[in-house]
CSV table of C-alpha atoms and ligand atoms in Angstrom, one decimal:
chain,number,residue,atom,x,y,z
A,549,MET,CA,20.0,-26.6,3.3
A,550,LYS,CA,16.6,-25.7,4.6
A,551,ILE,CA,14.2,-25.5,1.6
A,552,LEU,CA,10.6,-24.2,1.3
A,553,VAL,CA,8.5,-25.0,-1.8
A,554,VAL,CA,5.4,-22.8,-2.4
A,555,GLY,CA,2.3,-24.4,-3.8
A,556,SER,CA,0.0,-27.4,-3.3
A,557,GLY,CA,-0.5,-29.3,-6.5
A,558,GLY,CA,0.9,-32.3,-8.4
A,559,ARG,CA,3.7,-30.1,-9.8
A,560,GLU,CA,4.8,-29.1,-6.3
A,561,HIS,CA,4.7,-32.8,-5.2
A,562,ALA,CA,7.0,-33.6,-8.1
A,563,ILE,CA,9.3,-30.7,-7.2
A,564,CYS,CA,9.4,-31.8,-3.5
A,565,TRP,CA,10.0,-35.4,-4.5
A,566,LYS,CA,13.0,-34.5,-6.7
A,567,LEU,CA,14.4,-32.0,-4.2
A,568,ALA,CA,14.2,-34.6,-1.4
A,569,GLN,CA,16.7,-36.7,-3.5
A,570,SER,CA,19.3,-34.0,-3.1
A,571,PRO,CA,22.0,-34.7,-0.5
A,572,LYS,CA,22.2,-31.0,0.1
A,573,VAL,CA,18.5,-30.8,1.3
A,574,THR,CA,18.5,-31.4,5.0
A,575,GLU,CA,15.0,-30.0,5.7
A,576,LEU,CA,12.1,-29.7,3.3
A,577,TYR,CA,8.9,-27.7,3.8
A,578,CYS,CA,5.9,-27.0,1.5
A,579,ALA,CA,3.4,-24.2,1.9
A,580,PRO,CA,0.5,-25.1,1.9
A,581,GLY,CA,1.3,-28.6,0.4
A,582,ASN,CA,-1.3,-31.5,0.4
A,583,GLY,CA,-1.9,-35.0,1.8
A,584,GLY,CA,0.7,-36.6,-0.5
A,585,ILE,CA,3.3,-33.9,-0.2
A,586,ALA,CA,3.2,-34.4,3.5
A,587,GLY,CA,5.0,-37.8,2.8
A,588,VAL,CA,8.2,-36.0,1.6
A,589,ALA,CA,8.0,-32.5,3.1
A,590,LYS,CA,6.6,-30.9,6.2
A,591,CYS,CA,3.5,-28.9,5.3
A,592,VAL,CA,3.2,-25.4,6.4
A,593,ASP,CA,-0.1,-23.6,6.8
A,594,VAL,CA,0.5,-20.5,4.7
A,595,LYS,CA,-1.5,-19.8,1.6
A,596,ALA,CA,0.5,-19.8,-1.7
A,597,THR,CA,-0.7,-16.2,-2.4
A,598,ASP,CA,0.1,-14.8,1.0
A,599,VAL,CA,3.3,-13.0,0.1
A,600,GLU,CA,3.8,-11.3,3.5
A,601,GLY,CA,3.0,-14.5,5.4
A,602,MET,CA,5.4,-16.5,3.3
A,603,VAL,CA,8.3,-14.0,3.8
A,604,CYS,CA,7.6,-13.9,7.6
A,605,TRP,CA,7.5,-17.7,7.8
A,606,ALA,CA,10.7,-18.1,5.8
A,607,LYS,CA,12.5,-15.5,7.9
A,608,ASP,CA,11.3,-16.8,11.2
A,609,ASN,CA,12.3,-20.3,10.3
A,610,ALA,CA,15.7,-19.4,8.8
A,611,VAL,CA,14.9,-20.9,5.4
A,612,ASP,CA,17.9,-21.0,3.0
A,613,PHE,CA,16.1,-21.1,-0.3
A,614,VAL,CA,12.5,-20.8,-1.4
A,615,VAL,CA,11.1,-22.3,-4.6
A,616,VAL,CA,8.0,-20.4,-5.8
A,617,ALA,CA,6.2,-22.7,-8.2
A,618,PRO,CA,2.7,-21.3,-9.0
A,619,ASP,CA,1.9,-18.4,-11.3
A,620,ASP,CA,-0.1,-16.2,-8.9
A,621,PRO,CA,2.6,-15.6,-6.3
A,622,LEU,CA,5.1,-15.1,-9.0
A,623,ALA,CA,2.9,-12.5,-10.7
A,624,MET,CA,2.4,-10.8,-7.3
A,625,GLY,CA,6.1,-10.5,-6.8
A,626,MET,CA,6.8,-13.1,-4.1
A,627,VAL,CA,10.3,-13.6,-5.4
A,628,ASP,CA,11.0,-9.9,-5.2
A,629,ALA,CA,9.6,-9.8,-1.6
A,630,LEU,CA,11.7,-12.8,-0.5
A,631,GLU,CA,14.9,-11.5,-2.0
A,632,GLU,CA,14.4,-8.0,-0.5
A,633,ALA,CA,14.1,-9.7,2.9
A,634,GLY,CA,17.4,-11.4,2.2
A,635,ILE,CA,16.0,-14.9,1.4
A,636,PRO,CA,17.3,-16.4,-1.8
A,637,ALA,CA,14.4,-17.6,-4.0
A,638,PHE,CA,13.9,-19.5,-7.3
A,639,GLY,CA,11.5,-18.1,-9.8
A,640,PRO,CA,11.2,-14.9,-11.9
A,641,ARG,CA,10.8,-11.5,-10.4
A,642,LYS,CA,7.5,-9.8,-11.0
A,643,ASN,CA,8.8,-7.8,-13.9
A,644,ALA,CA,9.7,-11.0,-15.7
A,645,ALA,CA,6.8,-13.1,-14.6
A,646,ILE,CA,4.7,-10.7,-16.6
A,647,VAL,CA,5.4,-13.0,-19.7
A,648,GLU,CA,2.6,-15.1,-18.2
A,649,ALA,CA,0.6,-12.5,-16.3
A,650,SER,CA,0.0,-10.4,-19.4
A,651,LYS,CA,-0.7,-11.9,-22.8
A,652,ALA,CA,-0.7,-8.4,-24.3
A,653,PHE,CA,2.9,-7.8,-22.9
A,654,SER,CA,4.2,-11.1,-24.3
A,655,LYS,CA,2.6,-10.6,-27.7
A,656,GLU,CA,4.2,-7.2,-28.0
A,657,LEU,CA,7.6,-8.6,-26.9
A,658,MET,CA,7.3,-11.3,-29.6
A,659,LYS,CA,6.4,-8.7,-32.2
A,660,LYS,CA,9.2,-6.4,-31.3
A,661,TYR,CA,11.8,-9.2,-31.3
A,662,HIS,CA,10.5,-11.1,-34.3
A,663,ILE,CA,9.7,-14.3,-32.4
A,664,PRO,CA,7.2,-16.4,-34.4
A,665,THR,CA,3.6,-16.3,-33.0
A,666,ALA,CA,0.0,-16.0,-34.2
A,667,LYS,CA,-0.9,-12.6,-35.7
A,668,TYR,CA,-3.0,-10.6,-33.2
A,669,GLU,CA,-4.6,-7.3,-32.1
A,670,THR,CA,-5.1,-6.0,-28.6
A,671,PHE,CA,-8.4,-4.3,-27.5
A,672,THR,CA,-9.8,-2.5,-24.6
A,673,GLU,CA,-13.3,-1.6,-26.2
A,674,LEU,CA,-15.9,-4.3,-26.9
A,675,GLU,CA,-17.2,-2.4,-29.9
A,676,ALA,CA,-13.8,-2.5,-31.6
A,677,VAL,CA,-13.5,-6.2,-30.8
A,678,LEU,CA,-16.8,-7.1,-32.4
A,679,ASP,CA,-15.9,-5.1,-35.5
A,680,TYR,CA,-12.5,-6.8,-35.8
A,681,ILE,CA,-14.1,-10.3,-35.5
A,682,ASP,CA,-16.5,-9.3,-38.3
A,683,ARG,CA,-13.6,-8.3,-40.5
A,684,GLN,CA,-11.4,-11.3,-39.7
A,685,GLY,CA,-14.0,-14.0,-39.8
A,686,ALA,CA,-13.7,-17.4,-38.1
A,687,PRO,CA,-12.0,-19.5,-36.9
A,688,ILE,CA,-10.5,-17.0,-34.5
A,689,VAL,CA,-9.1,-17.0,-31.0
A,690,VAL,CA,-10.3,-14.8,-28.1
A,691,LYS,CA,-8.0,-14.4,-25.0
A,692,ALA,CA,-8.4,-12.5,-21.8
A,693,ASP,CA,-5.2,-10.6,-21.1
A,694,GLY,CA,-4.6,-11.6,-17.5
A,695,LEU,CA,-4.4,-14.8,-15.4
A,696,ALA,CA,-7.7,-16.8,-15.6
A,697,LEU,CA,-6.6,-20.2,-14.3
A,698,GLY,CA,-5.8,-21.4,-17.9
A,699,LYS,CA,-9.4,-20.9,-18.9
A,700,GLY,CA,-9.4,-17.4,-20.4
A,701,VAL,CA,-9.0,-18.7,-24.0
A,702,THR,CA,-11.8,-19.5,-26.5
A,703,VAL,CA,-10.9,-21.0,-29.9
A,704,ALA,CA,-14.0,-20.0,-31.7
A,705,ALA,CA,-15.2,-21.9,-34.8
A,706,THR,CA,-17.8,-19.3,-35.7
A,707,GLU,CA,-18.0,-15.5,-35.5
A,708,ASP,CA,-20.9,-15.7,-33.2
A,709,GLU,CA,-19.0,-17.9,-30.7
A,710,ALA,CA,-16.1,-15.4,-30.8
A,711,LYS,CA,-18.4,-12.5,-30.2
A,712,LEU,CA,-20.2,-14.2,-27.3
A,713,ALA,CA,-16.8,-15.1,-25.7
A,714,ALA,CA,-15.6,-11.5,-26.1
A,715,ALA,CA,-18.8,-10.1,-24.6
A,716,GLU,CA,-18.6,-12.4,-21.6
A,717,MET,CA,-15.0,-11.7,-20.9
A,718,MET,CA,-15.2,-7.9,-21.4
A,719,GLY,CA,-18.8,-6.9,-20.8
A,720,GLY,CA,-19.8,-9.7,-18.4
A,721,ARG,CA,-16.4,-9.6,-16.6
A,722,LYS,CA,-16.3,-13.4,-16.6
A,723,PHE,CA,-12.7,-13.3,-15.5
A,724,GLY,CA,-12.8,-10.0,-13.6
A,725,ASP,CA,-10.1,-7.6,-14.5
A,726,ALA,CA,-8.2,-10.3,-16.5
A,727,GLY,CA,-10.7,-9.7,-19.3
A,728,CYS,CA,-10.6,-5.8,-19.4
A,729,THR,CA,-8.0,-6.2,-22.2
A,730,LEU,CA,-8.6,-8.8,-24.9
A,731,VAL,CA,-6.1,-10.3,-27.3
A,732,ILE,CA,-7.7,-11.5,-30.5
A,733,GLU,CA,-5.5,-13.9,-32.5
A,734,GLU,CA,-5.3,-15.7,-35.8
A,735,CYS,CA,-6.1,-19.4,-35.3
A,736,MET,CA,-3.1,-21.6,-35.8
A,737,THR,CA,-3.1,-25.4,-36.5
A,738,GLY,CA,-0.7,-28.2,-35.7
A,739,PRO,CA,0.3,-30.4,-32.8
A,740,GLU,CA,1.0,-28.6,-29.5
A,741,VAL,CA,4.2,-29.2,-27.6
A,742,THR,CA,5.5,-27.8,-24.3
A,743,VAL,CA,9.1,-27.0,-23.7
A,744,LEU,CA,10.1,-26.1,-20.2
A,745,ALA,CA,13.5,-24.5,-19.9
A,746,PHE,CA,15.8,-23.6,-17.0
A,747,VAL,CA,16.9,-20.0,-17.5
A,748,ASP,CA,19.4,-17.9,-15.4
A,749,GLY,CA,18.8,-14.5,-16.9
A,750,GLU,CA,21.2,-15.1,-19.7
A,751,HIS,CA,21.6,-18.8,-20.5
A,752,ILE,CA,19.0,-21.4,-21.2
A,753,SER,CA,18.8,-25.1,-20.8
A,754,PRO,CA,15.7,-26.7,-22.3
A,755,MET,CA,14.3,-29.8,-20.6
A,756,PRO,CA,13.0,-32.7,-22.7
A,757,ALA,CA,9.9,-31.6,-24.5
A,758,SER,CA,6.5,-32.6,-23.2
A,759,GLN,CA,2.8,-32.6,-24.3
A,760,ASP,CA,-0.2,-31.8,-22.1
A,761,HIS,CA,-3.8,-33.0,-22.8
A,762,LYS,CA,-5.9,-30.0,-21.9
A,763,ARG,CA,-9.4,-31.1,-22.7
A,764,ALA,CA,-11.4,-33.0,-20.1
A,765,TYR,CA,-12.5,-36.0,-22.1
A,766,THR,CA,-11.0,-38.7,-24.4
A,767,GLY,CA,-10.7,-37.6,-28.0
A,768,ASN,CA,-9.8,-34.0,-27.1
A,769,LYS,CA,-13.4,-33.3,-26.3
A,770,GLY,CA,-15.1,-31.3,-23.5
A,771,PRO,CA,-14.0,-28.2,-21.7
A,772,ASN,CA,-10.4,-27.1,-21.1
A,773,THR,CA,-8.8,-28.2,-17.8
A,774,GLY,CA,-5.5,-27.5,-16.1
A,775,GLY,CA,-4.3,-30.7,-17.9
A,776,MET,CA,-5.4,-34.3,-17.8
A,777,GLY,CA,-2.1,-36.0,-18.5
A,778,ALA,CA,1.3,-35.4,-20.0
A,779,ILE,CA,4.0,-37.4,-21.9
A,780,SER,CA,7.7,-36.7,-22.5
A,781,PRO,CA,9.1,-36.5,-25.1
A,782,PRO,CA,6.4,-36.2,-27.7
A,783,PRO,CA,7.4,-37.9,-31.0
A,784,GLN,CA,6.4,-34.8,-33.1
A,785,TYR,CA,9.3,-32.8,-31.5
A,786,THR,CA,12.1,-33.9,-33.8
A,787,PRO,CA,15.8,-32.8,-33.4
A,788,GLU,CA,15.3,-30.5,-36.4
A,789,ILE,CA,12.4,-28.8,-34.8
A,790,ALA,CA,14.2,-28.5,-31.5
A,791,LYS,CA,17.1,-26.8,-33.3
A,792,ARG,CA,14.7,-24.3,-35.0
A,793,CYS,CA,13.0,-23.6,-31.7
A,794,MET,CA,16.3,-22.9,-30.0
A,795,GLU,CA,17.4,-20.5,-32.7
A,796,GLU,CA,14.1,-18.8,-33.6
A,797,ILE,CA,12.3,-18.8,-30.2
A,798,PHE,CA,14.2,-19.8,-27.0
A,799,LEU,CA,17.4,-17.8,-27.4
A,800,PRO,CA,15.7,-14.7,-28.8
A,801,THR,CA,13.1,-14.8,-25.9
A,802,VAL,CA,15.8,-14.9,-23.2
A,803,ALA,CA,17.8,-12.2,-25.0
A,804,ALA,CA,14.6,-10.1,-25.5
A,805,LEU,CA,13.7,-10.2,-21.8
A,806,LYS,CA,17.3,-9.3,-20.8
A,807,ALA,CA,17.3,-6.4,-23.3
A,808,GLU,CA,14.1,-5.1,-21.8
A,809,GLY,CA,15.6,-5.0,-18.4
A,810,ARG,CA,13.5,-7.9,-17.2
A,811,PRO,CA,16.1,-10.8,-17.0
A,812,PHE,CA,14.2,-14.1,-16.5
A,813,LYS,CA,15.4,-16.5,-13.9
A,814,GLY,CA,13.5,-19.7,-13.2
A,815,VAL,CA,11.6,-22.0,-15.4
A,816,LEU,CA,10.3,-20.5,-18.7
A,817,TYR,CA,7.4,-22.4,-20.2
A,818,PHE,CA,7.1,-22.3,-24.0
A,819,GLY,CA,3.7,-23.4,-25.2
A,820,LEU,CA,4.4,-24.1,-28.9
A,821,MET,CA,2.3,-25.0,-31.9
A,822,LEU,CA,4.2,-26.9,-34.7
A,823,THR,CA,2.4,-25.2,-37.6
A,824,PRO,CA,2.9,-25.9,-41.3
A,825,ASP,CA,5.0,-22.6,-41.3
A,826,GLY,CA,7.2,-23.8,-38.5
A,827,PRO,CA,7.1,-23.7,-34.7
A,828,LYS,CA,5.2,-20.7,-33.2
A,829,VAL,CA,4.6,-19.6,-29.6
A,830,ILE,CA,1.1,-20.0,-28.3
A,831,GLU,CA,2.0,-18.7,-24.9
A,832,TYR,CA,4.7,-18.2,-22.3
A,833,ASN,CA,4.3,-19.2,-18.7
A,834,ALA,CA,6.7,-18.2,-15.9
A,835,ARG,CA,6.9,-21.6,-14.2
A,836,PHE,CA,6.8,-25.4,-14.6
A,837,GLY,CA,3.6,-26.7,-16.3
A,838,ASP,CA,1.3,-29.0,-14.4
A,839,PRO,CA,1.2,-31.9,-15.3
A,840,GLU,CA,4.2,-31.5,-17.7
A,841,CYS,CA,6.4,-31.1,-14.6
A,842,GLN,CA,5.6,-34.5,-13.2
A,843,ALA,CA,6.5,-36.3,-16.5
A,844,VAL,CA,9.7,-34.2,-17.2
A,845,LEU,CA,11.2,-34.2,-13.7
A,846,SER,CA,10.8,-38.0,-13.5
A,847,LEU,CA,13.4,-38.0,-16.3
A,848,LEU,CA,15.9,-35.8,-14.6
A,849,ASP,CA,19.1,-37.5,-13.5
A,850,SER,CA,20.9,-34.4,-12.0
A,851,ASP,CA,20.4,-32.7,-8.7
A,852,LEU,CA,17.4,-30.3,-9.0
A,853,LEU,CA,18.6,-28.0,-6.2
A,854,ASP,CA,22.0,-27.5,-8.0
A,855,ILE,CA,20.2,-26.4,-11.1
A,856,MET,CA,17.9,-24.1,-9.3
A,857,LEU,CA,20.8,-22.5,-7.4
A,858,ALA,CA,22.6,-22.0,-10.7
A,859,CYS,CA,19.6,-20.3,-12.3
A,860,ARG,CA,19.6,-17.8,-9.5
A,861,ALA,CA,23.4,-17.3,-9.6
A,862,GLY,CA,23.6,-17.0,-13.4
A,863,THR,CA,25.9,-20.0,-13.7
A,864,LEU,CA,23.6,-22.4,-15.6
A,865,ASP,CA,26.2,-22.6,-18.5
A,866,GLN,CA,28.7,-24.2,-16.1
A,867,LEU,CA,26.3,-27.1,-15.3
A,868,ASP,CA,26.0,-30.4,-17.1
A,869,ILE,CA,22.4,-31.3,-16.7
A,870,ARG,CA,21.7,-35.0,-17.4
A,871,TRP,CA,18.4,-36.6,-18.4
A,872,LYS,CA,17.5,-40.3,-18.6
A,873,GLN,CA,17.2,-41.3,-22.2
A,874,GLU,CA,13.8,-42.7,-21.5
A,875,ALA,CA,10.2,-41.6,-21.8
A,876,ALA,CA,7.6,-40.7,-19.2
A,877,CYS,CA,3.8,-40.5,-18.9
A,878,CYS,CA,1.7,-38.8,-16.2
A,879,LEU,CA,-1.9,-39.9,-16.1
A,880,VAL,CA,-4.2,-37.6,-14.2
A,881,LEU,CA,-7.0,-39.2,-12.1
A,882,ALA,CA,-9.6,-36.5,-11.6
A,883,SER,CA,-12.8,-36.0,-9.7
A,884,GLY,CA,-16.0,-36.8,-11.7
A,885,GLY,CA,-17.4,-33.5,-13.0
A,886,TYR,CA,-14.0,-31.6,-13.1
A,887,PRO,CA,-13.4,-28.9,-14.4
A,888,LEU,CA,-17.0,-27.9,-13.5
A,889,GLY,CA,-18.6,-29.0,-10.3
A,890,TYR,CA,-17.3,-32.0,-8.3
A,891,LYS,CA,-17.5,-33.5,-4.8
A,892,LYS,CA,-14.6,-33.9,-2.4
A,893,GLY,CA,-13.8,-36.2,0.5
A,894,TYR,CA,-14.0,-39.6,-1.1
A,895,PRO,CA,-11.5,-42.2,0.2
A,896,ILE,CA,-8.8,-43.3,-2.2
A,897,SER,CA,-7.8,-46.9,-2.4
A,898,GLY,CA,-5.0,-48.8,-4.2
A,899,LEU,CA,-2.2,-46.3,-3.8
A,900,GLU,CA,0.3,-48.7,-2.4
A,901,GLU,CA,-0.3,-51.2,-5.3
A,902,ALA,CA,0.1,-48.4,-7.8
A,903,GLU,CA,3.3,-47.2,-6.2
A,904,LYS,CA,5.0,-50.5,-6.9
A,905,THR,CA,5.4,-49.6,-10.6
A,906,ALA,CA,4.8,-45.9,-10.8
A,907,VAL,CA,5.3,-42.7,-8.8
A,908,VAL,CA,2.0,-41.2,-7.7
A,909,PHE,CA,2.1,-37.4,-7.3
A,910,HIS,CA,-0.8,-36.0,-5.3
A,911,ALA,CA,-2.6,-33.0,-6.8
A,912,GLY,CA,-5.7,-32.7,-4.6
A,913,THR,CA,-5.7,-35.0,-1.6
A,914,LYS,CA,-5.7,-34.7,2.1
A,915,LEU,CA,-4.7,-37.2,4.8
A,916,GLU,CA,-7.2,-37.9,7.6
A,917,ASN,CA,-6.7,-40.6,10.2
A,918,GLY,CA,-4.2,-42.4,8.0
A,919,GLN,CA,-6.7,-42.4,5.0
A,920,TYR,CA,-6.1,-40.3,1.8
A,921,LEU,CA,-9.2,-38.5,0.7
A,922,THR,CA,-10.0,-36.6,-2.6
A,923,ASN,CA,-9.7,-32.9,-2.1
A,924,GLY,CA,-9.6,-31.2,-5.5
A,925,GLY,CA,-10.5,-31.5,-9.2
A,926,ARG,CA,-7.3,-33.1,-10.2
A,927,VAL,CA,-6.6,-35.7,-7.6
A,928,LEU,CA,-3.5,-37.7,-8.6
A,929,GLY,CA,-0.9,-37.9,-11.3
A,930,VAL,CA,0.2,-41.5,-11.9
A,931,THR,CA,3.7,-41.2,-13.4
A,932,ALA,CA,5.7,-43.9,-15.0
A,933,THR,CA,9.0,-44.0,-17.0
A,934,ALA,CA,10.2,-46.7,-19.4
A,935,PRO,CA,12.7,-47.1,-22.3
A,936,THR,CA,9.9,-46.3,-24.8
A,937,LEU,CA,7.0,-44.0,-24.8
A,938,ASP,CA,4.5,-46.8,-25.4
A,939,GLU,CA,5.8,-48.7,-22.4
A,940,ALA,CA,5.7,-45.7,-20.2
A,941,ILE,CA,2.0,-45.1,-21.2
A,942,GLU,CA,1.2,-48.7,-20.6
A,943,ARG,CA,2.8,-48.6,-17.2
A,944,ALA,CA,1.1,-45.5,-16.1
A,945,TYR,CA,-2.3,-46.9,-17.1
A,946,ALA,CA,-1.6,-50.3,-15.5
A,947,ALA,CA,-0.6,-48.5,-12.2
A,948,GLY,CA,-3.6,-46.1,-12.5
A,949,SER,CA,-6.0,-49.1,-12.8
A,950,ARG,CA,-5.0,-50.1,-9.3
A,951,ILE,CA,-6.4,-46.9,-7.8
A,952,SER,CA,-10.0,-46.1,-7.3
A,953,PHE,CA,-12.3,-43.5,-5.6
A,954,THR,CA,-16.0,-42.6,-6.2
A,955,ASP,CA,-16.6,-40.9,-9.5
A,956,MET,CA,-13.0,-41.2,-10.6
A,957,HIS,CA,-12.5,-39.8,-14.1
A,958,PHE,CA,-9.5,-40.1,-16.5
A,959,ARG,CA,-8.8,-39.9,-20.2
A,960,THR,CA,-8.1,-43.2,-21.9
A,961,ASP,CA,-5.9,-41.7,-24.7
A,962,ILE,CA,-3.0,-39.9,-22.9
A,963,GLY,CA,-0.1,-40.2,-25.4
A,964,HIS,CA,-2.3,-41.2,-28.3
A,965,ALA,CA,-4.4,-38.1,-28.7
A,966,PHE,CA,-2.5,-36.0,-31.3
B,1937,AMP,P1,-3.3,-20.6,-23.8
B,1937,AMP,O1,-4.0,-20.4,-22.5
B,1937,AMP,O2,-2.9,-19.4,-24.4
B,1937,AMP,O3,-2.3,-21.7,-23.7
B,1937,AMP,O4,-4.5,-21.3,-24.7
B,1937,AMP,C1,-5.1,-22.4,-24.4
B,1937,AMP,C2,-5.3,-23.3,-25.6
B,1937,AMP,O5,-6.0,-22.6,-26.6
B,1937,AMP,C3,-4.0,-23.7,-26.2
B,1937,AMP,O6,-3.4,-24.8,-25.6
B,1937,AMP,C4,-4.3,-24.0,-27.6
B,1937,AMP,O7,-4.9,-25.3,-27.7
B,1937,AMP,C5,-5.4,-23.0,-27.9
B,1937,AMP,N1,-4.9,-21.8,-28.6
B,1937,AMP,C6,-4.4,-20.7,-28.0
B,1937,AMP,N2,-4.1,-19.8,-28.9
B,1937,AMP,C7,-4.3,-20.4,-30.1
B,1937,AMP,C8,-4.2,-19.9,-31.5
B,1937,AMP,N3,-3.7,-18.7,-31.8
B,1937,AMP,N4,-4.5,-20.8,-32.5
B,1937,AMP,C9,-5.0,-22.0,-32.2
B,1937,AMP,N5,-5.2,-22.5,-30.9
B,1937,AMP,C10,-4.9,-21.7,-29.9
B,1938,LIG,N1,-0.4,-27.7,-18.2
B,1938,LIG,C1,-0.5,-26.3,-18.6
B,1938,LIG,C2,0.0,-25.4,-17.6
B,1938,LIG,O1,0.5,-25.7,-16.6
B,1938,LIG,O2,-0.2,-24.2,-17.9
C-alpha cells in the first residue's frame, strides 16, 4: 500500500519508522517531513495544515491511506476532507477532534458523563473571571479554550498570577482567538501519566502508559515545552490504577463520544493526574503525544498499519495487539534557549555512534549536502528500550552523550523527575 503520513516532528518520524516495518507498506511518504524522516520516507513539500493541498497531492499520487498525526490538521477537518475525496484516512474527524480543539467542550462532556476531572467554570468575560479567581483563591489553573501549542495553561500559585494570566489570554489576546473563552479549574495534585489508546469509534485498546516531562529544565523547572523526554511505562501506573482508568475514564469517554454522535477513530490521548482521590483527566488530545509516541511505539510488536486500518474499519476488537514486555526512554535533545528564542542551522555530530544502541528520531533537523543541521526547538529524540526502565534510561543517556551540536540542551532527570 502507498501511505502518506502528515506532519514533521519526532512523533511523525516514529510513526514512519514503525510503518516502514510493515510488509504491507510498499511506498511511504511524509508531508512535509524533516531531515531524518527522509531516511525512511519520501518527503513531500506540502504543509501539514494545507488541507486542500494534501487532498490534491494524495489524489494525484493515488495514495491508499493517509495518517494525520498533528492536532491542527485534525481540528481543521483534514480527515473529513480526505474521506470525502475517497481517500481512507487515520485520525478523528473534526467533530471528534474537538476533544482537543476545545477544552470547554471536553470539560462539558466529562461533566455530562461523570468522567472524573478537575472542577471548573467556563468564562467569556474577563470581569467574571477576575471575580471568580477572587472567590476561589489560589492555587488555581487558567486555561485558554482553544489550541495554543500546549502553552495555553497557567498553573497559578497566587491570585495575582492567575489574574495576570487571564488578562493576557483574554484581554491581551496572547493566544489569539484560543483565549476568547477561558476555563478556570481547581488545581489537582499527583503524578501525571499519559495513556495513548487506539480507538475505532466503539472499542478501545490502551497502549502501555507513558510519562512526559513538560518543563524545560531539570528538576521540573522553567517554562512549559512540547515535552523534553518520555518514559514508558511509568512505575506509578499500577495494574489497579489501570483498571480504574479503564472503567471510570477510558470506556466512558469512548461511549460518551459515540452517544454524542461524534465517534472517535484514531489515537485518543488521556492526560491523567493520579490524585489522592483517584485518577482524573487533565486533558484529552486527539492524537499521539510527542515525545510519548516515540517511547511507546518503540515497544510495539505488532504491525502499526494493521492497527490503524482496524481503527478506521471499526474492527479493533478482532486484533491481538502485542507489546514488548520491556521499558523505553526517549531523551529529547533541544536547541539552547528552547522554548523561547533559539538559533538553527548548527551541524549535528555523533548520530551514527548513537544509533548503534538507540533509535534517534529527528524532530527538527534538515539534511544539507549530506550533513544534518538543527532546524527546530526540539531537535532529536534519542530512544532506547531495555528489560528495565533504569536500563532504558541509562541507554538513552549513553547514546545521547555521543551526539553534539552548538548550544545543545537536555534534561538530566528524564525518568527520575516524579
Ligand atoms: P494541559 O495543556 O491541559 O495538558 O496542561 C498543561 C499542564 O498544566 C499539565 O500537564 C499539568 O501539569 C498542568 N495542569 C493542567 N490542568 C491542571 C489542574 N487542573 N491541576 C493541576 N495542574 C494542571
Ligand atoms: N507531549 C504532550 C503532547 O503531545 O501534547
